[in-house]
Amino acid sequence: MKKKYKEIISFRIYYFLLLLLGFYILPGCKSKNSKREYTIGFSQCVGSDQWRKTMLEEMKRELSFHPELKLIYTNAENSSATQVQQVRSMLRNKIDLLIISPNEARPLTPIVEEAFSQGIPVIVIDRKTSSSLYTAYVGADNFEIGKIAGAYLVNKLDEKGSILEVMGLSGSSPTIERQRGFYHALKNYPNIRIVKQVYGNWLINEAENEVNKIGVSSKQIDAVFAHNDQMALGSYRALKRHNPTNKIKIIGVDALPDNGLKYVANNIIDASMLYPTGGKEAIRTAFSILNKEHFDKENILKTVVIDSSNVQLMKMQSDKISSQYRDIGRQQGRLKEQEKIFNNQQILLNVLVISLVLAIVFAGVAFYSLNENWKSNKRLESKNQEIQQQQNQLLEMSAETKRASEAKFNFFTNISHEFRTPLTLILVPLEELVADTKLPLTVKQHLRLINKNVIRLLRMVNQLIDFRKIEYDKMKIRASENDLIAFTTEILDSFKDIASKRNIDMRLNSTEKKPMVWFDVNMFDKVLFNLLSNAFKFTNDNGRILITIQKDEEKKEIEIKVEDNGVGMTEESVLHAFELFYQGESYQSKGSGLGLSLSKEIIQLHKGVIDVSSKKWKGTSFCIRLPLGDAHLQEEEKLARTPEININYDNIKLYTSDLDQDPSKEDQALAFENIKEQSLLIIEDNSDMLDFLKQKLANEYEIFTASTGNGGLHEAFERVPDLIISDVVLPGQSGTDLARVLKNDVRTSHIPIILLTARGSSEQQLEGIKTLADAYITKPFNLQHLTETIKNLLDNRNLLKSHYTSEYQGEGKIPVSKKLDKKFLNDFAGIVESNLGNENFNVDVISKSIGISRVQLYRKVKALLECNITDYILNRRLQKAKYLLMNEDLSISEITYQVGFSSATYFSTVFKSKYNCTPSEFKRKKDTS
Ligand code: FRU
């Protein structure tokens, strides 16, 4: 919560700083964009002469005050056609305003009108078009200029004289207007005449040529009016050539400081009419038009005559103006520089401010991250400490466990040592007793059982001690080089008897004749004994055990394989097969969980490996691989002398005795075969336990046995015993599965079942009871408790009988097996009732209609009704006869027929034996009463 709050605050700080940055940067951007930019197209008819250059300079100077105005400039070089094209291209390029000085009026009029009609403002400067469709005009009054020039010459020539007029371009408006103004000034002075007119097209050279051509002399003309100063200079040069001394008055137009003014000052020409370019005024007017400010359409510029009387003054003025312009230029240059510096500083400032803001933001982020980092480091540190503590605790606990298990193991080993002597002392006299032929058979059987189990105990004790020696005392092997085949054969010999008794096909296959292998004979024999003993334990009679020995030259190993086709192991058991004390399922439950662990330890001491592969119900295969040669052994692990192979008798006894079946088993079975009132089926895979129970219960009950779940099921259906005792853990179907099947089958549902197992957990008991087993007894059990339970369950059948035959059906749930039994009895009674009149009716008819065998039917009826079927049928016939005699008016022979007796005499005999009177006597008694 606190963390989230902090995050929100820091996010707000960043947001605020960014806003600040925005506020700082945005106004700058805004001020730059506030003035709209415009493009002015300026089409000049000619650009090379000084007057036009001055015009352009003036424009540029004025534009420098308006940076938002951009100028596109074209120069048509005295060509009207070129100028039209240039203007058209400007219009295409979307200019905002057009300034034009048309070369000639007529050719340029249409394009100017077109621009004007498109809505583009047009400023006509100096020269005009033939139309009034323009936005503004800037320029001096050329008619006025012509007029002033005329008046000046009238005065200078004392109203008498001849004049040569050198005119500009014929189609351009100043030519036309200046000429008209000049005429107008002279028309009232008849003694002044224009004797010659030539077109100089505004150019020096052309004027000089034209004047040259006419070859005038001072006698013929007194004065020249040239329409500009350039042509005045050209005329001067031509006239000078022809009349070097004569003084002809020459006047021009424009009065530019470096041209006209200079010519006047140097007496080249006599006067010049000031003709301002209007560049500055044109830009000012354009600015007003574009910014929608007030402007005048006609902007007529002033003119004045400059001659020797005022030329100096004018020159001074113009010099001053020029120097002021230069100052302005310089100021502007500086301004630009300042602006540049300002811009650079502005950029620098922006960068600085942005950097500062970013630095603050990053510092904030860095501080926040640092803080978080510090906190998470703190958290990690405390977590680390916690883990370290836990680790230490675990280490302590594991050391403690190790100590405890070592102590436990030590205890077991010590106890084992203690056990070994008494067990051996028990064993010796016991063997003598077993060998005593005088003892009764039952005593002998008990002694054999004791003997087997003492040996089993001794074997476990020995294995425990061996294991301890290897594991904790780091016992070393004492290996010698031996013939492995001879060694194995000798061990196999110990199992020969058992193999032949149980018809097990035991074979040794080898690719080698005499493979010499280094091993400790006193240890390795235990491994082989253990593997073979296991193979025999879990292989059924008539099975197969195969021992294979083969060399792997490449790996320099020898492989000893012990394979059987016995009950096999589950995948889970295979995984744990070599674990100490592992007893996962029935396979291991026959052993102590020590033998295979010990074998593995012994093989590892030999630097070999042992592994197992197995498939449930298919068989098991153990494979040992031992290295060949003695390179893998240390010197102290090798015996100097090879001992003679002498298989330890004790080992033979320890590993083979409990595989041996009781030799008197068959006789014993016969001895018990007396027909008994009630029968029991015992299902148990431990043959000793089976024999024990059989022996203890055979006196009272007929005993059937089975050693697997499936065998038990088969026997139950086949024999229909009065009670079943079954182990829970069985090869094949478990005892609980078996109980479930039997209780759900009409043929066996009535049979009480006792489940017997070594597992005593309450869940397992509950599971057993859920299967409808009638009792659950855990091993080790008290025999008396078992026999009492058997008795009780069998006695209870009488109670059951009354339950089944009573008409009352309880409201509570009846277990499935009892429901089945009730249905069976209903069916059975129904069949009997409907067949009472059938004299051929017998057990076969019932067994066929119910669908179970005669024996099953017989046993079931016996169990549920405690009578045999024939008696039951006879009884029902007699009861019906009694009823008919009492309630129906029928003759004896009719009743005889209706209750299924073949003859009246037989009916009478049977009736009498039951009711102590003949049917006729019974009828009579009833009639009289
Ligand atoms: C310059 C010029 C000037 C003259 C004007 C007339 O090109 O010839 O000398 O006054 O044009 O348009």
Short mmCIF file of C-alpha atoms in Angstrom, two decimals, residues 549-836:
data_model
loop_
_atom_site.label_atom_id
_atom_site.label_comp_id
_atom_site.label_asym_id
_atom_site.label_seq_id
_atom_site.Cartn_x
_atom_site.Cartn_y
_atom_site.Cartn_z
CA ILE A 549 27.16 -66.88 -17.88
CA GLN A 550 28.81 -65.06 -20.76
CA LYS A 551 31.88 -62.95 -21.40
CA ASP A 552 31.87 -59.49 -22.93
CA GLU A 553 35.42 -59.31 -24.33
CA GLU A 554 34.97 -55.75 -25.49
CA LYS A 555 33.97 -54.42 -22.09
CA LYS A 556 36.24 -56.89 -20.33
CA GLU A 557 33.35 -58.08 -18.21
CA ILE A 558 31.61 -61.30 -17.30
CA GLU A 559 27.85 -61.39 -17.01
CA ILE A 560 25.90 -63.74 -14.71
CA LYS A 561 22.16 -63.71 -15.31
CA VAL A 562 19.51 -65.40 -13.12
CA GLU A 563 16.16 -65.48 -14.90
CA ASP A 564 12.85 -66.99 -13.82
CA ASN A 565 9.35 -67.12 -15.24
CA GLY A 566 7.72 -66.59 -11.87
CA VAL A 567 5.33 -63.97 -10.51
CA GLY A 568 7.56 -60.99 -11.39
CA MET A 569 7.52 -57.48 -9.90
CA THR A 570 5.66 -54.26 -10.54
CA GLU A 571 7.56 -51.30 -12.03
CA GLU A 572 7.49 -49.58 -8.64
CA SER A 573 9.09 -52.61 -6.94
CA VAL A 574 11.77 -52.85 -9.64
CA LEU A 575 12.72 -49.25 -8.92
CA HIS A 576 13.22 -49.95 -5.21
CA ALA A 577 14.38 -53.58 -5.42
CA PHE A 578 17.83 -52.92 -4.00
CA GLU A 579 16.71 -50.50 -1.28
CA LEU A 580 17.36 -51.58 2.27
CA PHE A 581 14.26 -52.95 4.02
CA TYR A 582 12.03 -52.19 1.04
CA GLN A 583 8.96 -54.41 1.15
CA GLY A 584 6.68 -52.95 -1.46
CA GLU A 585 4.47 -55.89 -2.36
CA SER A 586 4.05 -59.59 -2.13
CA TYR A 587 7.38 -60.25 -3.84
CA GLN A 588 9.31 -58.60 -1.07
CA SER A 589 6.87 -59.55 1.67
CA LYS A 590 8.32 -63.01 1.50
CA GLY A 591 11.73 -61.63 2.37
CA SER A 592 13.20 -59.18 4.81
CA GLY A 593 14.24 -56.51 2.30
CA LEU A 594 17.86 -57.21 3.24
CA GLY A 595 19.04 -59.89 0.79
CA LEU A 596 19.10 -57.76 -2.37
CA SER A 597 20.64 -54.72 -0.63
CA LEU A 598 23.37 -56.93 0.73
CA SER A 599 23.91 -58.50 -2.71
CA LYS A 600 24.29 -55.06 -4.23
CA GLU A 601 26.83 -54.01 -1.59
CA ILE A 602 28.84 -57.19 -2.18
CA ILE A 603 28.83 -56.70 -5.97
CA GLN A 604 29.91 -53.07 -5.55
CA LEU A 605 32.81 -54.19 -3.38
CA HIS A 606 33.81 -56.31 -6.38
CA LYS A 607 33.59 -53.15 -8.59
CA GLY A 608 30.73 -54.78 -10.43
CA VAL A 609 27.10 -53.86 -11.04
CA ILE A 610 23.84 -55.66 -10.44
CA ASP A 611 20.50 -54.72 -11.94
CA VAL A 612 17.08 -56.16 -12.35
CA SER A 613 14.37 -56.23 -14.97
CA SER A 614 10.98 -57.73 -14.31
CA LYS A 615 7.43 -57.93 -15.62
CA LYS A 616 4.50 -58.70 -13.40
CA TRP A 617 3.29 -62.29 -13.99
CA LYS A 618 6.00 -62.84 -16.60
CA GLY A 619 9.17 -63.27 -14.57
CA THR A 620 12.27 -61.58 -13.24
CA SER A 621 15.85 -61.35 -14.43
CA PHE A 622 18.83 -60.30 -12.27
CA CYS A 623 22.05 -59.50 -14.05
CA ILE A 624 25.48 -59.20 -12.42
CA ARG A 625 28.47 -57.82 -14.32
CA LEU A 626 31.93 -58.29 -12.85
CA PRO A 627 35.15 -56.86 -14.29
CA LEU A 628 37.58 -59.44 -15.68
CA GLY A 629 41.18 -59.59 -14.54
CA ASP A 630 42.47 -58.13 -11.27
CA ALA A 631 43.47 -54.63 -12.30
CA HIS A 632 40.48 -53.18 -10.47
CA LEU A 633 41.50 -54.74 -7.14
CA GLN A 634 43.92 -53.32 -4.60
CA GLU A 635 46.74 -55.53 -3.40
CA GLU A 636 45.21 -55.97 0.04
CA GLU A 637 41.94 -57.09 -1.61
CA LYS A 638 43.67 -60.07 -3.22
CA LEU A 639 44.36 -63.37 -1.52
CA ALA A 640 47.83 -64.74 -2.06
CA ARG A 641 46.62 -68.30 -2.45
CA THR A 642 43.51 -69.50 -4.24
CA PRO A 643 41.39 -71.37 -1.71
CA GLU A 644 39.52 -74.49 -2.62
CA ILE A 645 35.96 -73.84 -3.50
CA ASN A 646 33.99 -75.12 -0.58
CA ILE A 647 30.44 -73.98 -0.45
CA ASN A 648 29.44 -73.13 3.08
CA TYR A 649 26.96 -75.70 4.40
CA ASP A 650 25.33 -73.09 6.56
CA ASN A 651 24.56 -70.97 3.52
CA ILE A 652 23.02 -73.93 1.73
CA LYS A 653 20.78 -74.53 4.69
CA LEU A 654 19.96 -70.87 5.21
CA TYR A 655 19.02 -70.22 1.62
CA THR A 656 17.30 -73.44 0.65
CA SER A 657 15.50 -74.73 3.73
CA ASP A 658 12.38 -72.58 3.46
CA LEU A 659 11.99 -73.46 -0.20
CA ASP A 660 11.53 -77.11 0.73
CA GLN A 661 7.98 -78.32 0.94
CA ASP A 662 6.93 -80.51 3.78
CA PRO A 663 7.65 -84.04 2.57
CA SER A 664 4.65 -85.44 4.39
CA LYS A 665 2.33 -82.88 2.82
CA GLU A 666 0.58 -85.39 0.64
CA ASP A 667 0.07 -87.92 3.42
CA GLN A 668 -1.08 -85.15 5.65
CA ALA A 669 -3.57 -83.99 3.05
CA LEU A 670 -4.95 -87.51 2.86
CA ALA A 671 -5.09 -87.80 6.59
CA PHE A 672 -7.25 -84.71 6.81
CA GLU A 673 -9.60 -85.88 4.15
CA ASN A 674 -12.50 -86.86 6.33
CA ILE A 675 -15.95 -85.73 5.31
CA LYS A 676 -16.83 -82.90 7.59
CA GLU A 677 -20.17 -81.15 8.26
CA GLN A 678 -18.90 -77.72 7.18
CA SER A 679 -16.22 -76.62 4.81
CA LEU A 680 -13.70 -73.77 4.79
CA LEU A 681 -11.76 -72.28 1.89
CA ILE A 682 -8.35 -70.85 2.95
CA ILE A 683 -6.66 -68.52 0.46
CA GLU A 684 -3.08 -67.70 1.49
CA ASP A 685 0.11 -67.31 -0.56
CA ASN A 686 2.47 -68.03 2.30
CA SER A 687 2.65 -71.81 2.19
CA ASP A 688 3.72 -72.08 5.83
CA MET A 689 0.82 -70.04 6.99
CA LEU A 690 -1.50 -72.01 4.72
CA ASP A 691 -0.23 -75.29 6.11
CA PHE A 692 -0.51 -74.01 9.63
CA LEU A 693 -4.13 -72.93 9.24
CA LYS A 694 -5.02 -76.04 7.36
CA GLN A 695 -3.57 -78.22 10.07
CA LYS A 696 -5.30 -76.29 12.83
CA LEU A 697 -8.73 -76.23 11.24
CA ALA A 698 -8.82 -79.58 9.46
CA ASN A 699 -10.10 -81.43 12.47
CA GLU A 700 -13.36 -79.56 12.47
CA TYR A 701 -13.91 -78.52 8.89
CA GLU A 702 -13.44 -79.79 5.42
CA ILE A 703 -10.59 -77.59 4.10
CA PHE A 704 -10.12 -76.29 0.57
CA THR A 705 -7.04 -74.20 -0.22
CA ALA A 706 -5.76 -71.76 -2.81
CA SER A 707 -2.55 -69.70 -2.93
CA THR A 708 -3.60 -66.95 -5.38
CA GLY A 709 -6.58 -64.64 -5.69
CA ASN A 710 -7.72 -66.17 -8.96
CA GLY A 711 -7.32 -69.71 -7.63
CA GLY A 712 -9.36 -68.72 -4.57
CA LEU A 713 -12.15 -67.33 -6.71
CA HIS A 714 -12.27 -70.50 -8.76
CA GLU A 715 -12.38 -72.70 -5.66
CA ALA A 716 -15.13 -70.56 -4.11
CA PHE A 717 -17.43 -71.05 -7.09
CA GLU A 718 -16.50 -74.66 -7.51
CA ARG A 719 -16.80 -75.76 -3.89
CA VAL A 720 -19.22 -73.20 -2.42
CA PRO A 721 -17.63 -73.55 1.05
CA ASP A 722 -19.42 -72.57 4.23
CA LEU A 723 -16.81 -69.94 5.05
CA ILE A 724 -13.78 -68.34 3.39
CA ILE A 725 -10.57 -67.19 5.10
CA SER A 726 -8.46 -65.08 2.78
CA ASP A 727 -5.22 -63.13 3.00
CA VAL A 728 -5.59 -59.53 1.73
CA VAL A 729 -2.26 -59.31 -0.12
CA LEU A 730 -2.30 -62.07 -2.71
CA PRO A 731 -0.71 -62.63 -6.09
CA GLY A 732 -3.34 -61.81 -8.70
CA GLN A 733 -6.59 -60.55 -7.27
CA SER A 734 -6.33 -59.14 -3.74
CA GLY A 735 -8.42 -60.51 -0.87
CA THR A 736 -10.61 -57.38 -0.87
CA ASP A 737 -11.29 -57.71 -4.62
CA LEU A 738 -12.08 -61.35 -4.12
CA ALA A 739 -14.56 -60.55 -1.32
CA ARG A 740 -16.23 -57.94 -3.52
CA VAL A 741 -16.72 -60.42 -6.39
CA LEU A 742 -18.00 -63.20 -4.18
CA LYS A 743 -20.45 -61.00 -2.28
CA ASN A 744 -21.92 -59.76 -5.54
CA ASP A 745 -22.55 -63.20 -7.03
CA VAL A 746 -25.73 -65.07 -6.16
CA ARG A 747 -23.84 -68.37 -6.01
CA THR A 748 -21.51 -67.22 -3.25
CA SER A 749 -23.14 -64.13 -1.72
CA HIS A 750 -24.19 -66.07 1.39
CA ILE A 751 -20.65 -67.24 2.29
CA PRO A 752 -19.11 -65.46 5.30
CA ILE A 753 -15.63 -64.13 4.53
CA ILE A 754 -12.79 -63.47 7.00
CA LEU A 755 -9.99 -61.29 5.66
CA LEU A 756 -6.62 -62.04 7.18
CA THR A 757 -3.60 -59.81 6.75
CA ALA A 758 -0.43 -58.53 8.27
CA ARG A 759 -1.45 -54.96 7.53
CA GLY A 760 -3.34 -53.55 10.44
CA SER A 761 -4.06 -49.96 9.50
CA SER A 762 -7.59 -48.80 10.21
CA GLU A 763 -8.04 -47.60 6.56
CA GLN A 764 -7.25 -51.07 5.28
CA GLN A 765 -9.64 -52.62 7.76
CA LEU A 766 -12.29 -50.19 6.63
CA GLU A 767 -11.61 -51.07 3.02
CA GLY A 768 -12.01 -54.74 3.89
CA ILE A 769 -15.28 -54.16 5.66
CA LYS A 770 -16.55 -52.03 2.76
CA THR A 771 -16.19 -55.04 0.51
CA LEU A 772 -18.76 -56.73 2.77
CA ALA A 773 -16.21 -59.02 4.36
CA ASP A 774 -17.80 -60.38 7.51
CA ALA A 775 -14.68 -60.13 9.67
CA TYR A 776 -11.17 -58.68 9.45
CA ILE A 777 -8.40 -60.23 11.51
CA THR A 778 -4.88 -58.80 11.56
CA LYS A 779 -1.70 -60.85 11.75
CA PRO A 780 -0.18 -61.91 14.06
CA PHE A 781 -3.47 -63.30 15.34
CA ASN A 782 -4.54 -65.48 18.14
CA LEU A 783 -5.65 -68.82 16.75
CA GLN A 784 -8.43 -69.07 19.25
CA HIS A 785 -9.75 -65.70 18.17
CA LEU A 786 -9.81 -66.98 14.61
CA THR A 787 -11.59 -70.24 15.45
CA GLU A 788 -14.13 -68.35 17.59
CA THR A 789 -14.80 -65.93 14.76
CA ILE A 790 -15.28 -68.85 12.35
CA LYS A 791 -17.69 -70.50 14.75
CA ASN A 792 -19.65 -67.32 15.39
CA LEU A 793 -20.05 -66.59 11.72
CA LEU A 794 -21.25 -70.11 10.99
CA ASP A 795 -23.64 -70.04 13.96
CA ASN A 796 -24.97 -66.73 12.83
CA ARG A 797 -26.26 -68.40 9.74
CA ASN A 798 -29.25 -69.62 11.77
CA LEU A 799 -30.06 -66.08 12.61
CA LEU A 800 -29.63 -65.18 8.98
CA LYS A 801 -31.98 -67.93 8.02
CA SER A 802 -34.75 -66.44 10.13
CA HIS A 803 -33.93 -63.07 8.59
CA TYR A 804 -34.29 -64.39 5.09
CA THR A 805 -37.43 -66.34 5.71
CA SER A 806 -39.27 -63.71 7.74
CA GLU A 807 -41.89 -61.71 5.92
CA TYR A 808 -40.70 -58.48 7.45
CA GLN A 809 -38.36 -56.42 5.31
CA GLY A 810 -36.39 -53.87 7.26
CA GLU A 811 -36.61 -50.20 6.39
CA GLY A 812 -32.86 -49.76 6.46
CA LYS A 813 -30.60 -50.64 3.59
CA ILE A 814 -29.94 -54.32 3.16
CA PRO A 815 -26.40 -55.05 1.96
CA VAL A 816 -26.11 -56.23 -1.63
CA SER A 817 -25.12 -59.75 -0.64
CA LYS A 818 -28.18 -60.04 1.61
CA LYS A 819 -30.47 -58.60 -1.05
CA LEU A 820 -29.09 -61.21 -3.45
CA ASP A 821 -29.76 -63.95 -0.93
CA LYS A 822 -33.32 -62.71 -0.33
CA LYS A 823 -33.97 -62.67 -4.06
CA PHE A 824 -32.48 -66.13 -4.36
CA LEU A 825 -34.78 -67.47 -1.66
CA ASN A 826 -37.84 -65.79 -3.22
CA ASP A 827 -37.01 -67.28 -6.61
CA PHE A 828 -36.31 -70.62 -5.09
CA ALA A 829 -39.60 -70.68 -3.11
CA GLY A 830 -41.55 -69.43 -6.13
CA ILE A 831 -40.19 -72.20 -8.34
CA VAL A 832 -40.98 -74.81 -5.70
CA GLU A 833 -44.52 -73.45 -5.14
CA SER A 834 -45.40 -73.43 -8.82
CA ASN A 835 -44.08 -76.97 -9.26
CA LEU A 836 -45.72 -78.62 -6.29
#
